[in-house]
Each structure stands twice: as structure tokens, then as C-alpha cells.
Amino acid sequence: MPDINPHEREKPLEKPPFFKHWSGMYWLVLGNLVFLILLFYTLTKIYA
Amino acid sequence: MKALDWVVLLGTLGFIVSYGVWKTRGSRDIEAYLKGDNSMKWWSIGLSVMATQASAITFLSTPGQAYEDGMRFVQFYFGLPIAMVIISITVIPIFYRLNVFTAYEFLESRFDLKTRSLAALLFLVQRGLAAGITIYAPAIILSTMLGWSLNVTILIIGVLVVIYTVSGGTRAVSVTQKQQMAVMMGGMLVAGYMVVQYLPERVSFGDAVAVAGKMGKMNVVDFSFDWDDRYNFWSGITGGLFLALSYFGTDQSQVARYIGGKSVAESRLGLIFNGLLKIPMQFLILFIGVMVFVFYQFNQPPVFFNEAAKARVYATPYADNLRALETQYAGVFAEKQEAVQGLVTALRTEDEGAIATAQQQVDALTANARSVRDEAKQVIKQATPKAELKDTDYVFISFVMKYLPTGLVGLLLAVIFSAAMSSSASELNALASTTVVDIYKRSVRQEGSGRHYVMASKLFTVGWGAIAITFAMFASLLDNLIEAVNIIGSIFYGTILGIFLVAFYFRYIRGNAVFVAAVLAELVVLYCYYFSDIAFLWFNVIGCVCVILFGFILQALFGKPGEQEGTA
């Protein structure tokens, strides 16, 4: 009897979570990058 | 190592290997064995992609790099999230539509068989050599620190990886990488917590970060442009983008991780997961290195972190010179420790004048300490001319072995072994699938059964594992081996990236043109390697640009697409 994980029977995702379109997801990644760069820049300025 | 450390180390590794073998038992057809039956969820893909990239050297070298050079290495990853978005938009849908097993399969549908075979062979040469180094590099450090035989350490890592990779194929690699990532991140978080706890009571976490900043270690982002500066914002966002595009878009060890997803959406989310978390993860590892640096401002560090190299010097006539320098280093440290405490006090008063004075004193003593350390390195070089003088890879593991409590030492060693195994497993799996799908099944035996190709994949995994282990065992016979492999990688990587960029973005160029362009580009790169002083990292750019440029010229000479050959 093969071991079938219940998760493997789930229907695969077709659309991104939280957003109507994939572009929303991509902007989230790029926005996160900009946020991190600004955060790191602030840290650099504060502690330099 | 105490008994409890052994229990934690062997228990963790034994559990991961056994779980991987048990969970993926019975993969009988090629689809299940090489693509995991397209059953992977997005978080599993994301963890697998991250675990493949995080080799043992990531956990050994990165904290040491922060200790020496501060946080700025994190900028190297700024291009990665952009690459994840580009690959999600352009590459993943094509790979799914064509239902490919390997990235190189796509090249046949876009160009022709010879271009596919050329790219697959270039990958096999480059990744086949790198697989040996992925095992050798951590083994040399772990064997030195643990006092084990180098060959035994190589065999432990290599054989464990081969066992579960052969048993369960791609799915076993992904299943075990989830556990490995949990061990890696859990272990690093515990190490980070412990190093902060080990700071003197009078030094708070805020003081530690402020001291690190004043000593030049919180240099996270630098917007100034300098060609000679390896890590700044501009090199990270451009060079890092190209490197990430080629690594995640064309390297089968990464492509295999995300083409096994349940759907395009699951694969995209897996890469987005990596795009969101990779930079914070690298930041965390570097920050732990900075905290280790602050820890060593209040606790005596060794003059040279590779204790085995020092032990070899003690057996030579240079022993007294080294001991004298160690005494001198301890004296400078005592002065510096007081100066750093003075800097902490000054920072708390927020008196700019006092801070500047304390900082000057710390800077002067830091320069003194560095000078003594450099002298010690010279003595080591004189006593043992073949000694490796870069000891930053030993900073973090020395801290772990000397200061962490029993049990945690075993856990942190499990982190490093897990990292070595996770990236090696992906490499062996990718080498076997490329050999079977792009060479054996396509050009040697096309009519075999599914079971036959699964058996062939297992045999090729064992074969590549044996090659990687053998190469790792003989690696110490070569000088500057890691650099040699990086050079070999750079010689081929640019050409492979060029072929894929043409395939995705330059529809005008067809099979014959890109094949001849790739061969010519490779010759140009080889010419540059043998007859010029160009730094090897530039070979990536030269190879890639030459393929595109020559492709356009040759396509113009061969005639319009469609006149000379069929459209893809």
C-alpha cells in the first residue's frame, strides 16, 4: 500500500494567495527588496 | 566532543537519512524518480531551493567573513529577488508547457539536439568538479577541528548523501532538505542566541551592535560605485542578478528543485519564497558573525584560528617565535578590551567627543592587534610554507567548539554536515538526471522501459557520487583547488547562460547559429584564460555576451530564420 500524504491529494494552487494576479506577488518581492535595502541603509547610517 | 554531542550529531543525521529513504521508498518510474511525480508544494520547493544553495561553506565561511569584513557581503544577494521574479514570469511556464525533466531538454525544442547536448556536457563537466569540492571544502575544516581523518570525513558525507539520493531520487532530496533546513536555521538561531548571552553582563545587545558599528562591522549597504570593490550595492544588484539568473535558471541542480512542483503556481511561489527570505537569512548568518566579533572583543581570541596549523608550527624551530607573538597578542588584547569597554561607556553617555576619543583608541589598538596577527601568519608561512593563511573559515567553528555547551556542539556540527549533504545531494541528483535524460535516454538508448531508466539513474547517481568522493579525496594534492574549480566554472557558465538567454529572449537566432556561436564563445573564453590576465569572474560575462553577439552575426550570415532551418 503506497504511503500517500493527505497533502498530496490537495488540489494544486493555480492562483497566487492574497493577490488577484501574479503581478501583485512580484511587486511584493520587489517591494520587500526595496524595504530591506532601505532598512539596511538606515542601519548603516545609524551605526556607522 | 562529549557523548551527548555524538548522540545529537549521529541522531540528527541518522534520522534525516532514514526518513528520506523511508518516505520515498518504491519510486519505480522515471517521472516519480526524477521529478518526484510533480507532487511538491510551494513551501517544500522554497526550502529545497534554499537548502541547495546553502552549502556547508555558507555556514562556516559567512560568519567568518562578517568577523573580518563586516555585513557588506549581504549586498551580493540584492539581485536574487529580481532574478526570482524574472524566472517565475519567463522560465517556469516554458519548462511546464514542455514538461521537461532537465533545463537542457528545452534547448532541443527551441534549437536542436546538438545545442542541447553541448549545454548538458558543459554542465556535467562544471558541476561534476564542483560536487567534489562541495564535499571536500567542509571536510577539510571539520576534519581539522574534530581531529578526524580527512578521508573518513569525506566518506561519511559522501556515502550518506549517496544512500538517500540513490534510494529516492529527486523527492528524497527535497524531503530531506526540509529537515536539513530546519536543523540549519534552528541551529544558527540557537548559536546567535548563545553568543549574545555570552557577552559580558555590563554589555547589552544594543551596546554590542553599537560597538560593532563603531568598529566598522555594520557596513551593510554602500551606494558608492567602485569597480575594484567586490561588494557594493551596484555590483550586487547587477552582477548578483546575472549570477542568480544563470544559477537558478540554467543549473539543473536548482531547476530540478522547482520543476517538480504540483503546478506552475506552486513552483512560482517556491521561488518567491526564496526571493523573500534569502536576504534576511544571509543577514542573520552575517549578523551572528558580527556578534562573534563583538564576543571576541571581550574574550581573548587566538592569534590564528586554525589550531591544527598552529600545532604544526609548534613542532618546528619557529615555535618560540609564534609563542612570543601569542604573548604579545594577549597583551594588546588586554589593552583593547579596556578600550572597547571605554567605548561602550562613551556610547552610553552620547558625548560625541568622548565617543571619538574612545573610538580612536580602539582603532589604534585594533591596528596593533592586526599587525601582530599578520606577523604570526608570516611565521606560520615560514615554518610551514604550504599552510593556508586564510583562517576566517575557522572563526565560527572555533567559537562553537570552544564555547558552546555540550549538546549544542553536536547540533551545530549537524548544521554543517546537513548543509554539506543538502547541496551535494542536489548536485548528484542533477548530474544523474542530466546524464540519463540528455545523454543516455536521448542519444544512447531511446527505447528502454521506465524501470530501466530508474535503474540507470540510480547507477549514474552512484557513479557521480564515486567520482565526487574520489575527487574530494585527491583534492588536497592540488594547490588552490577551490579557485581552480571556480575558474573552470567561470569558463563554462557564461556560455551556458548565453545559450539560454538566446533561447528565451532572442527568437531571431536559431539552432545552427547558436551552436556555432557557443563553440566560438567557448574558444574566446579559453583564449582569454590561456593568453590574457583578465580576472576569471569576467569569463562569465565574456562567454555570455559572445554567444549573443556571435549568434546575431552568424544568423545574419546563415540567412533569415525559416530559410535555413525550420522554426522552433
Coordinates of C-alpha atoms in Angstrom, one line a residue:
Chain A
M1 CA 0.0 0.0 0.0
P2 CA 1.8 3.2 -1.0
D3 CA 2.1 5.9 1.6
I4 CA 0.0 8.8 0.4
N5 CA 0.4 12.0 2.3
P6 CA -3.0 13.7 2.7
H7 CA -1.4 17.0 1.5
E8 CA -0.6 15.3 -1.8
R9 CA -4.3 14.8 -2.6
E10 CA -4.9 18.5 -2.2
K11 CA -5.7 20.4 -5.4
P12 CA -2.6 22.3 -6.6
L13 CA -2.6 26.0 -6.4
E14 CA -3.4 27.8 -9.6
K15 CA -3.6 31.4 -8.5
P16 CA -1.4 33.3 -6.1
P17 CA -2.6 33.6 -2.5
F18 CA -3.6 37.1 -1.2
F19 CA -3.5 38.7 -4.7
K20 CA -5.8 38.5 -7.8
H21 CA -2.9 38.5 -10.2
W22 CA 0.7 37.3 -10.1
S23 CA 1.9 40.8 -10.7
G24 CA 0.8 41.5 -7.1
M25 CA 3.1 38.8 -5.8
Y26 CA 6.0 40.1 -7.9
W27 CA 5.6 43.6 -6.6
L28 CA 5.6 42.1 -3.1
V29 CA 9.0 40.6 -3.7
L30 CA 10.4 43.8 -5.3
G31 CA 8.8 45.9 -2.5
N32 CA 10.3 43.6 0.1
L33 CA 13.7 44.1 -1.6
V34 CA 13.4 47.9 -1.5
F35 CA 12.3 47.8 2.1
L36 CA 15.3 45.6 3.1
I37 CA 17.7 47.9 1.2
L38 CA 16.3 51.0 3.0
L39 CA 16.3 49.2 6.3
F40 CA 19.9 48.1 5.8
Y41 CA 20.9 51.6 4.7
T42 CA 19.3 53.1 7.8
L43 CA 21.2 50.6 10.0
T44 CA 24.4 51.5 8.2
K45 CA 23.8 55.2 8.8
I46 CA 22.7 54.8 12.4
Y47 CA 25.6 52.6 13.5
A48 CA 28.5 53.9 11.2
Chain B
M1 CA 33.3 16.1 21.7
K2 CA 31.2 14.7 24.6
A3 CA 28.9 11.7 24.3
L4 CA 25.8 13.9 24.2
D5 CA 27.2 15.8 21.2
W6 CA 27.8 12.4 19.4
V7 CA 24.2 11.4 20.2
V8 CA 22.8 14.7 18.8
L9 CA 25.0 14.6 15.7
L10 CA 24.6 11.0 14.8
G11 CA 20.9 11.0 15.8
T12 CA 20.1 14.1 13.6
L13 CA 22.0 12.8 10.6
G14 CA 20.7 9.2 11.0
F15 CA 17.1 10.4 11.3
I16 CA 17.3 12.6 8.2
V17 CA 18.9 9.8 6.1
S18 CA 16.5 7.1 7.4
Y19 CA 13.4 9.4 6.9
G20 CA 14.5 10.3 3.4
V21 CA 14.9 6.6 2.5
W22 CA 11.6 5.5 4.1
K23 CA 9.5 8.4 2.9
T24 CA 10.5 7.9 -0.8
R25 CA 10.7 4.2 -1.0
G26 CA 9.3 2.5 -4.1
S27 CA 9.8 5.1 -6.8
R28 CA 9.6 2.8 -9.8
D29 CA 9.1 5.1 -12.8
I30 CA 11.2 7.8 -14.2
E31 CA 8.6 10.6 -13.6
A32 CA 8.5 9.8 -9.9
Y33 CA 12.2 9.3 -9.6
L34 CA 13.5 12.4 -11.4
K35 CA 10.5 14.8 -10.9
G36 CA 9.0 13.5 -7.7
D37 CA 5.7 12.9 -9.6
N38 CA 5.2 16.6 -9.7
S39 CA 3.9 16.4 -6.1
M40 CA 5.8 19.2 -4.3
K41 CA 4.1 22.1 -2.6
W42 CA 5.4 25.6 -2.8
W43 CA 7.0 25.7 0.7
S44 CA 8.7 22.4 0.1
I45 CA 10.1 23.8 -3.2
G46 CA 11.2 27.0 -1.5
L47 CA 13.0 25.2 1.3
S48 CA 14.6 22.8 -1.2
V49 CA 15.9 25.7 -3.3
M50 CA 17.3 27.5 -0.3
A51 CA 18.9 24.3 1.1
T52 CA 20.5 23.6 -2.3
Q53 CA 22.2 27.0 -2.4
A54 CA 23.2 26.9 1.3
S55 CA 26.3 24.7 1.3
A56 CA 28.4 23.9 4.4
I57 CA 30.8 26.7 3.4
T58 CA 27.8 29.1 3.8
F59 CA 27.6 28.3 7.5
L60 CA 31.4 28.0 8.0
S61 CA 32.7 31.0 5.9
T62 CA 29.9 33.6 6.1
P63 CA 30.1 34.3 9.9
G64 CA 33.9 34.4 9.5
Q65 CA 33.6 36.8 6.6
A66 CA 31.4 39.1 8.8
Y67 CA 34.1 38.8 11.6
E68 CA 36.7 40.1 9.2
D69 CA 34.9 42.3 6.7
G70 CA 31.5 43.2 8.3
M71 CA 28.0 42.9 6.9
R72 CA 28.6 44.1 3.4
F73 CA 28.6 40.7 1.8
V74 CA 24.7 40.7 2.1
Q75 CA 24.7 43.1 -0.9
F76 CA 25.9 40.2 -3.1
Y77 CA 22.3 38.8 -2.8
F78 CA 20.4 42.0 -3.9
G79 CA 19.9 40.8 -7.4
L80 CA 18.5 37.4 -6.3
P81 CA 14.8 38.5 -5.7
I82 CA 14.7 40.2 -9.1
A83 CA 16.0 37.0 -10.7
M84 CA 13.3 35.0 -8.9
V85 CA 10.6 37.3 -10.4
I86 CA 12.1 37.1 -14.0
I87 CA 12.4 33.3 -13.8
S88 CA 8.9 33.0 -12.4
I89 CA 7.5 35.1 -15.3
T90 CA 9.5 33.7 -18.2
V91 CA 11.2 30.4 -17.4
I92 CA 8.8 28.4 -15.3
P93 CA 5.8 28.5 -17.7
I94 CA 8.0 27.3 -20.6
F95 CA 9.5 24.4 -18.6
Y96 CA 6.0 23.3 -17.5
R97 CA 4.5 23.7 -21.0
L98 CA 7.2 21.4 -22.5
N99 CA 7.0 19.1 -19.4
V100 CA 10.8 18.8 -19.3
F101 CA 12.9 16.8 -16.9
T102 CA 16.0 19.0 -17.3
A103 CA 16.7 22.5 -18.4
Y104 CA 18.7 21.3 -21.4
E105 CA 15.7 19.4 -22.8
F106 CA 14.1 22.8 -23.5
L107 CA 17.1 23.7 -25.8
E108 CA 16.2 20.8 -28.2
S109 CA 12.7 22.1 -28.7
R110 CA 14.0 25.6 -29.1
F111 CA 17.1 24.8 -31.1
D112 CA 18.2 21.3 -31.9
L113 CA 19.8 18.2 -30.4
K114 CA 23.4 19.3 -30.8
T115 CA 22.9 22.5 -28.8
R116 CA 21.1 20.6 -26.0
S117 CA 23.9 18.0 -25.8
L118 CA 26.6 20.8 -25.8
A119 CA 24.9 22.6 -22.9
A120 CA 24.4 19.4 -21.0
L121 CA 28.0 18.4 -21.4
L122 CA 29.3 21.8 -20.3
F123 CA 27.0 21.5 -17.2
L124 CA 28.3 17.9 -16.4
V125 CA 32.0 18.9 -16.6
Q126 CA 31.4 22.0 -14.4
R127 CA 29.1 20.6 -11.8
G128 CA 30.9 17.2 -11.7
L129 CA 34.0 19.0 -10.5
A130 CA 32.1 21.3 -8.1
A131 CA 30.4 18.3 -6.5
G132 CA 33.8 17.1 -5.3
I133 CA 34.6 20.5 -3.8
T134 CA 31.2 20.7 -2.1
I135 CA 32.2 17.6 -0.1
Y136 CA 35.9 18.5 0.2
A137 CA 35.7 22.1 1.4
P138 CA 33.7 21.4 4.6
A139 CA 35.5 18.1 5.2
I140 CA 38.9 19.7 5.4
I141 CA 37.7 22.2 8.1
L142 CA 35.6 19.6 10.0
S143 CA 38.5 17.0 10.0
T144 CA 40.9 19.7 11.2
M145 CA 38.6 20.8 14.0
L146 CA 37.4 17.3 15.1
G147 CA 40.8 15.6 14.7
W148 CA 39.3 13.1 12.2
S149 CA 40.9 11.7 9.2
L150 CA 40.1 13.8 6.1
N151 CA 39.2 10.7 4.0
V152 CA 36.9 9.4 6.7
T153 CA 35.1 12.7 6.9
I154 CA 34.7 12.8 3.1
L155 CA 33.4 9.3 3.1
I156 CA 30.9 10.0 5.9
I157 CA 29.4 13.0 4.0
G158 CA 29.6 11.3 0.5
V159 CA 28.2 7.9 1.5
L160 CA 25.3 9.3 3.5
V161 CA 24.3 11.5 0.6
V162 CA 24.6 8.7 -2.0
I163 CA 22.4 6.4 0.2
Y164 CA 19.3 8.5 0.2
T165 CA 19.8 10.2 -3.2
V166 CA 20.0 6.8 -4.9
S167 CA 17.1 5.4 -2.9
G168 CA 14.5 8.1 -3.5
G169 CA 15.8 10.4 -6.3
T170 CA 14.6 13.9 -6.6
R171 CA 11.8 13.5 -4.0
A172 CA 14.3 12.2 -1.4
V173 CA 16.5 15.2 -2.0
S174 CA 13.5 17.6 -1.4
V175 CA 12.1 15.6 1.6
T176 CA 15.5 15.5 3.4
Q177 CA 16.2 19.2 2.6
K178 CA 13.1 20.2 4.6
Q179 CA 14.6 18.6 7.7
Q180 CA 18.1 19.9 6.9
M181 CA 16.8 23.5 6.5
A182 CA 15.0 23.1 9.9
V183 CA 18.3 21.9 11.5
M184 CA 20.4 24.6 9.8
M185 CA 18.2 27.5 10.7
G186 CA 17.3 26.2 14.2
G187 CA 21.0 25.6 14.9
M188 CA 22.0 29.0 13.7
L189 CA 19.3 30.8 15.7
V190 CA 20.5 28.9 18.9
A191 CA 24.1 29.9 18.1
G192 CA 23.1 33.5 17.7
Y193 CA 21.1 33.5 20.9
M194 CA 24.1 31.9 22.8
V195 CA 26.7 34.4 21.5
V196 CA 24.6 37.3 22.7
Q197 CA 24.1 35.6 26.1
Y198 CA 27.9 35.1 26.3
L199 CA 28.5 38.9 26.1
P200 CA 29.6 40.4 29.5
E201 CA 26.7 41.4 31.8
R202 CA 27.7 45.0 31.5
V203 CA 27.3 44.9 27.7
S204 CA 23.7 44.9 26.4
F205 CA 22.6 43.8 22.9
G206 CA 22.3 47.4 21.9
D207 CA 25.8 48.2 23.2
A208 CA 27.1 45.2 21.1
V209 CA 25.5 46.4 17.9
A210 CA 26.8 50.0 18.6
V211 CA 30.3 48.7 19.2
A212 CA 30.2 46.6 16.0
G213 CA 29.1 49.8 14.1
K214 CA 31.9 51.9 15.5
M215 CA 34.4 49.1 14.6
G216 CA 33.2 49.1 11.0
K217 CA 31.2 45.9 11.0
M218 CA 27.7 47.3 10.4
N219 CA 28.6 48.4 6.9
V220 CA 25.5 46.7 5.4
V221 CA 24.9 49.0 2.3
D222 CA 27.3 51.0 0.3
F223 CA 25.9 53.0 -2.6
S224 CA 29.3 54.3 -3.8
F225 CA 30.4 52.9 -7.1
D226 CA 33.9 51.3 -7.4
W227 CA 35.0 48.7 -10.0
D228 CA 37.6 47.3 -7.6
D229 CA 35.1 46.9 -4.7
R230 CA 33.7 43.4 -4.9
Y231 CA 30.7 44.0 -2.6
N232 CA 28.6 47.2 -3.0
F233 CA 25.0 48.0 -4.0
W234 CA 25.8 48.2 -7.7
S235 CA 27.8 45.0 -8.0
G236 CA 25.1 43.2 -6.0
I237 CA 22.1 44.4 -8.0
T238 CA 23.8 43.8 -11.4
G239 CA 26.4 41.1 -11.0
G240 CA 24.2 39.3 -8.4
L241 CA 21.3 39.4 -10.8
F242 CA 23.2 37.8 -13.7
L243 CA 24.7 35.2 -11.3
A244 CA 21.3 34.3 -9.9
L245 CA 19.7 34.2 -13.3
S246 CA 22.3 31.7 -14.5
Y247 CA 22.3 29.7 -11.3
F248 CA 18.6 29.4 -10.8
G249 CA 17.5 29.4 -14.5
T250 CA 20.1 27.1 -16.1
D251 CA 21.7 25.0 -13.5
Q252 CA 19.9 21.7 -13.3
S253 CA 20.7 21.3 -9.5
Q254 CA 18.3 24.3 -9.0
V255 CA 16.0 23.7 -12.0
A256 CA 15.2 20.2 -10.7
R257 CA 14.0 21.7 -7.4
Y258 CA 11.2 23.7 -8.9
I259 CA 10.1 21.8 -12.0
G260 CA 8.9 19.0 -9.6
G261 CA 6.1 21.3 -8.3
K262 CA 2.4 20.4 -8.4
S263 CA 1.7 23.3 -10.8
V264 CA 3.2 26.5 -12.3
A265 CA 1.8 28.4 -9.3
E266 CA 3.5 26.1 -6.7
S267 CA 6.8 26.5 -8.5
R268 CA 6.4 30.2 -8.7
L269 CA 5.6 30.5 -5.1
G270 CA 8.6 28.4 -4.2
L271 CA 10.9 30.8 -5.9
I272 CA 9.0 33.8 -4.5
F273 CA 9.5 32.2 -1.0
N274 CA 13.3 32.2 -1.8
G275 CA 13.2 35.7 -3.1
L276 CA 11.6 37.0 0.1
L277 CA 13.6 35.0 2.6
K278 CA 17.1 34.6 1.1
I279 CA 18.4 38.1 2.0
P280 CA 17.1 38.0 5.6
M281 CA 18.7 34.6 6.1
Q282 CA 22.1 35.8 4.8
F283 CA 21.7 38.9 7.0
L284 CA 21.1 36.7 10.0
I285 CA 24.1 34.5 9.4
L286 CA 26.3 37.5 8.8
F287 CA 24.9 39.2 12.0
I288 CA 25.8 36.1 14.0
G289 CA 29.4 36.6 12.7
V290 CA 29.4 40.2 13.8
M291 CA 28.2 39.1 17.3
V292 CA 31.0 36.6 17.4
F293 CA 33.3 39.5 16.6
V294 CA 32.0 41.6 19.5
F295 CA 32.2 38.5 21.7
Y296 CA 35.9 38.3 20.9
Q297 CA 36.4 42.0 21.9
F298 CA 35.7 40.8 25.5
N299 CA 37.2 37.3 25.3
Q300 CA 40.7 36.5 24.2
P301 CA 40.7 35.3 20.5
P302 CA 43.6 33.0 19.3
V303 CA 46.2 34.8 17.2
F304 CA 45.4 32.4 14.4
F305 CA 42.0 30.5 14.4
N306 CA 43.3 27.3 12.7
E307 CA 44.7 25.5 15.7
A308 CA 45.9 22.5 13.7
A309 CA 48.1 24.8 11.6
K310 CA 49.5 26.3 14.8
A311 CA 50.2 22.9 16.2
R312 CA 52.3 22.1 13.1
V313 CA 54.4 25.3 13.8
Y314 CA 54.9 24.3 17.4
A315 CA 56.8 21.2 16.1
T316 CA 59.3 23.4 14.2
P317 CA 62.1 25.7 15.2
Y318 CA 59.7 28.6 14.8
A319 CA 57.6 27.5 17.8
D320 CA 59.2 30.2 20.1
N321 CA 58.6 33.0 17.6
L322 CA 54.9 32.0 17.4
R323 CA 54.6 31.8 21.2
A324 CA 56.2 35.2 21.6
L325 CA 53.7 36.7 19.2
E326 CA 50.9 35.0 21.1
T327 CA 52.0 36.6 24.3
Q328 CA 52.3 40.0 22.5
Y329 CA 48.8 39.5 21.1
A330 CA 47.4 38.7 24.6
G331 CA 48.9 42.0 25.8
V332 CA 47.4 44.0 23.0
F333 CA 44.1 42.3 23.6
A334 CA 44.0 43.2 27.3
E335 CA 44.6 46.9 26.4
K336 CA 42.0 46.7 23.6
Q337 CA 39.4 45.1 25.9
E338 CA 39.6 48.1 28.3
A339 CA 39.4 50.5 25.4
V340 CA 36.3 48.7 24.0
Q341 CA 34.7 48.9 27.4
G342 CA 35.6 52.6 27.4
L343 CA 33.9 52.9 24.0
V344 CA 30.7 51.2 25.5
T345 CA 30.7 53.7 28.3
A346 CA 31.2 56.7 25.9
L347 CA 28.4 55.5 23.7
R348 CA 26.0 55.4 26.6
T349 CA 26.9 59.0 27.6
E350 CA 26.1 60.0 23.9
D351 CA 29.0 62.5 24.3
E352 CA 30.4 62.9 20.7
G353 CA 33.8 64.0 21.9
A354 CA 34.2 61.0 24.3
I355 CA 33.0 58.6 21.6
A356 CA 35.5 60.0 19.1
T357 CA 38.4 59.7 21.6
A358 CA 37.4 56.2 22.6
Q359 CA 37.0 55.1 19.0
Q360 CA 40.5 56.4 18.1
Q361 CA 42.0 54.4 20.9
V362 CA 40.1 51.3 19.8
D363 CA 41.1 51.8 16.2
A364 CA 44.8 52.2 17.1
L365 CA 44.8 49.0 19.3
T366 CA 42.9 47.1 16.6
A367 CA 45.6 48.1 14.1
N368 CA 48.2 46.9 16.6
A369 CA 46.4 43.6 17.0
R370 CA 46.1 43.1 13.3
S371 CA 49.8 43.8 12.9
V372 CA 50.7 41.1 15.4
R373 CA 48.3 38.7 13.7
D374 CA 49.9 39.4 10.3
E375 CA 53.4 38.7 11.9
A376 CA 52.0 35.4 13.3
K377 CA 50.8 34.5 9.8
Q378 CA 54.3 35.2 8.4
V379 CA 55.8 32.9 11.0
I380 CA 53.3 30.2 10.1
K381 CA 54.2 30.6 6.4
Q382 CA 57.9 30.5 7.1
A383 CA 57.5 27.4 9.3
T384 CA 55.0 25.6 7.1
P385 CA 55.2 27.0 3.5
K386 CA 52.1 25.1 2.3
A387 CA 49.9 26.4 5.2
E388 CA 46.7 28.2 4.2
L389 CA 46.9 31.6 5.8
K390 CA 43.2 32.5 5.5
D391 CA 41.7 31.4 8.8
T392 CA 38.3 33.1 8.7
D393 CA 36.6 29.8 7.8
Y394 CA 37.7 28.6 11.3
V395 CA 36.3 31.6 13.3
F396 CA 32.8 30.3 13.8
I397 CA 33.6 26.6 14.2
S398 CA 36.3 27.5 16.8
F399 CA 33.7 29.6 18.7
V400 CA 31.3 26.6 18.6
M401 CA 33.8 24.0 19.7
K402 CA 35.3 26.1 22.5
Y403 CA 32.4 28.0 24.0
L404 CA 29.0 26.3 23.2
P405 CA 27.7 23.8 25.8
T406 CA 27.6 20.1 25.4
G407 CA 24.7 19.1 23.0
L408 CA 24.8 22.3 21.1
V409 CA 28.2 21.5 19.7
G410 CA 26.7 18.3 18.3
L411 CA 23.7 20.3 16.9
L412 CA 25.9 22.9 15.2
L413 CA 28.1 20.2 13.7
A414 CA 24.8 18.6 12.4
V415 CA 24.1 22.0 10.8
I416 CA 27.3 21.9 8.9
F417 CA 27.0 18.3 7.9
S418 CA 23.4 18.9 6.9
A419 CA 24.4 21.8 4.7
A420 CA 27.1 19.8 3.0
M421 CA 24.7 16.9 2.4
S422 CA 21.8 19.1 1.1
S423 CA 23.8 20.8 -1.6
S424 CA 25.8 17.6 -2.5
A425 CA 22.5 15.6 -2.9
S426 CA 21.1 18.2 -5.3
E427 CA 24.3 18.1 -7.3
L428 CA 24.4 14.3 -7.6
N429 CA 20.7 14.2 -8.4
A430 CA 21.1 16.8 -11.1
L431 CA 24.2 15.1 -12.6
A432 CA 22.4 11.8 -12.8
S433 CA 19.2 13.2 -14.3
T434 CA 21.2 15.2 -16.9
T435 CA 23.3 12.2 -17.8
V436 CA 20.2 9.9 -18.2
V437 CA 17.8 12.3 -19.8
D438 CA 20.0 14.4 -22.0
I439 CA 22.7 11.9 -23.0
Y440 CA 21.7 8.2 -22.3
K441 CA 18.0 8.3 -23.0
R442 CA 18.3 10.8 -25.9
S443 CA 21.4 9.6 -27.7
V444 CA 22.3 6.1 -26.4
R445 CA 19.2 4.0 -25.7
Q446 CA 15.8 5.6 -26.6
E447 CA 13.5 2.5 -26.2
G448 CA 14.2 1.4 -22.6
S449 CA 11.4 0.8 -20.0
G450 CA 10.7 3.2 -17.2
R451 CA 12.2 0.8 -14.7
H452 CA 15.3 0.6 -16.9
Y453 CA 15.8 4.4 -16.8
V454 CA 15.2 4.4 -13.0
M455 CA 17.9 1.8 -12.6
A456 CA 20.2 3.8 -15.0
S457 CA 19.5 7.0 -12.9
K458 CA 20.5 5.1 -9.7
L459 CA 23.7 3.7 -11.3
F460 CA 24.6 7.2 -12.6
T461 CA 24.0 8.7 -9.1
V462 CA 26.3 6.1 -7.6
G463 CA 28.8 6.8 -10.3
W464 CA 28.8 10.5 -9.9
G465 CA 28.9 10.1 -6.1
A466 CA 32.0 7.9 -6.5
I467 CA 33.6 10.5 -8.8
A468 CA 32.8 13.3 -6.3
I469 CA 34.2 11.3 -3.4
T470 CA 37.3 10.3 -5.3
F471 CA 37.9 13.9 -6.5
A472 CA 37.4 15.2 -2.9
M473 CA 40.0 12.6 -1.6
F474 CA 42.6 13.7 -4.1
A475 CA 41.8 17.3 -3.9
S476 CA 44.4 18.1 -1.3
L477 CA 47.1 17.1 -3.8
L478 CA 46.3 20.2 -5.8
D479 CA 47.2 23.8 -4.9
N480 CA 44.4 26.4 -4.8
L481 CA 41.9 23.8 -5.7
I482 CA 38.8 25.8 -4.9
E483 CA 40.0 28.7 -7.0
A484 CA 40.8 26.2 -9.8
V485 CA 37.2 24.8 -9.7
N486 CA 35.8 28.4 -9.7
I487 CA 37.9 29.2 -12.7
I488 CA 36.6 26.0 -14.5
G489 CA 33.1 27.0 -13.6
S490 CA 33.5 30.5 -14.9
I491 CA 35.0 29.1 -18.2
F492 CA 31.7 27.2 -18.9
Y493 CA 29.0 29.2 -17.0
G494 CA 29.0 32.2 -19.3
T495 CA 28.5 30.1 -22.4
I496 CA 25.6 28.1 -20.9
L497 CA 23.9 31.3 -19.7
G498 CA 24.4 32.8 -23.2
I499 CA 22.7 29.8 -24.9
F500 CA 19.7 30.1 -22.5
L501 CA 19.4 33.9 -22.8
V502 CA 19.3 33.5 -26.6
A503 CA 16.7 30.7 -26.2
F504 CA 14.4 32.8 -24.1
Y505 CA 14.8 36.3 -25.4
F506 CA 16.3 36.3 -28.9
R507 CA 13.8 34.4 -31.1
Y508 CA 15.7 35.6 -34.3
I509 CA 18.6 33.3 -33.6
R510 CA 18.2 29.6 -34.5
G511 CA 19.9 26.3 -33.7
N512 CA 22.9 26.3 -36.1
A513 CA 23.8 29.9 -35.3
V514 CA 23.7 29.5 -31.5
F515 CA 25.6 26.2 -31.6
V516 CA 28.5 27.7 -33.7
A517 CA 28.3 30.9 -31.5
A518 CA 28.6 28.8 -28.4
V519 CA 31.6 26.9 -29.7
L520 CA 33.3 30.2 -30.8
A521 CA 32.4 31.9 -27.5
E522 CA 34.0 29.0 -25.6
L523 CA 37.1 29.3 -27.7
V524 CA 37.3 33.0 -26.9
V525 CA 36.9 32.3 -23.2
L526 CA 39.7 29.6 -23.4
Y527 CA 41.9 32.1 -25.3
C528 CA 41.3 34.7 -22.6
Y529 CA 42.1 32.1 -19.9
Y530 CA 45.4 31.0 -21.5
F531 CA 46.7 34.2 -23.1
S532 CA 45.3 37.2 -21.0
D533 CA 45.3 38.5 -17.4
I534 CA 41.6 39.0 -17.3
A535 CA 40.1 38.2 -13.9
F536 CA 38.3 34.9 -14.2
L537 CA 34.9 36.2 -12.9
W538 CA 34.8 38.2 -16.2
F539 CA 34.8 35.0 -18.2
N540 CA 31.1 34.6 -17.2
V541 CA 30.3 38.0 -18.9
I542 CA 32.6 37.4 -21.9
G543 CA 31.1 33.9 -22.7
C544 CA 27.6 35.1 -22.3
V545 CA 28.0 38.3 -24.5
C546 CA 30.0 36.4 -27.1
V547 CA 27.2 33.8 -27.6
I548 CA 24.6 36.5 -28.1
L549 CA 26.8 38.7 -30.3
F550 CA 28.1 35.8 -32.5
G551 CA 24.6 34.3 -32.6
F552 CA 23.3 37.5 -34.2
I553 CA 26.2 37.8 -36.7
L554 CA 26.0 34.1 -37.7
Q555 CA 22.2 34.1 -38.1
A556 CA 22.6 37.1 -40.4
L557 CA 25.2 35.2 -42.4
F558 CA 23.2 32.0 -42.5
G559 CA 20.1 33.7 -43.7
K560 CA 16.6 34.6 -42.3
P561 CA 15.1 32.1 -39.8
G562 CA 13.0 29.7 -41.7
E563 CA 15.0 29.9 -44.9
Q564 CA 17.9 27.9 -43.5
E565 CA 16.1 25.7 -41.0
G566 CA 12.7 25.1 -39.5
T567 CA 11.2 27.4 -36.9
A568 CA 11.1 26.0 -33.4

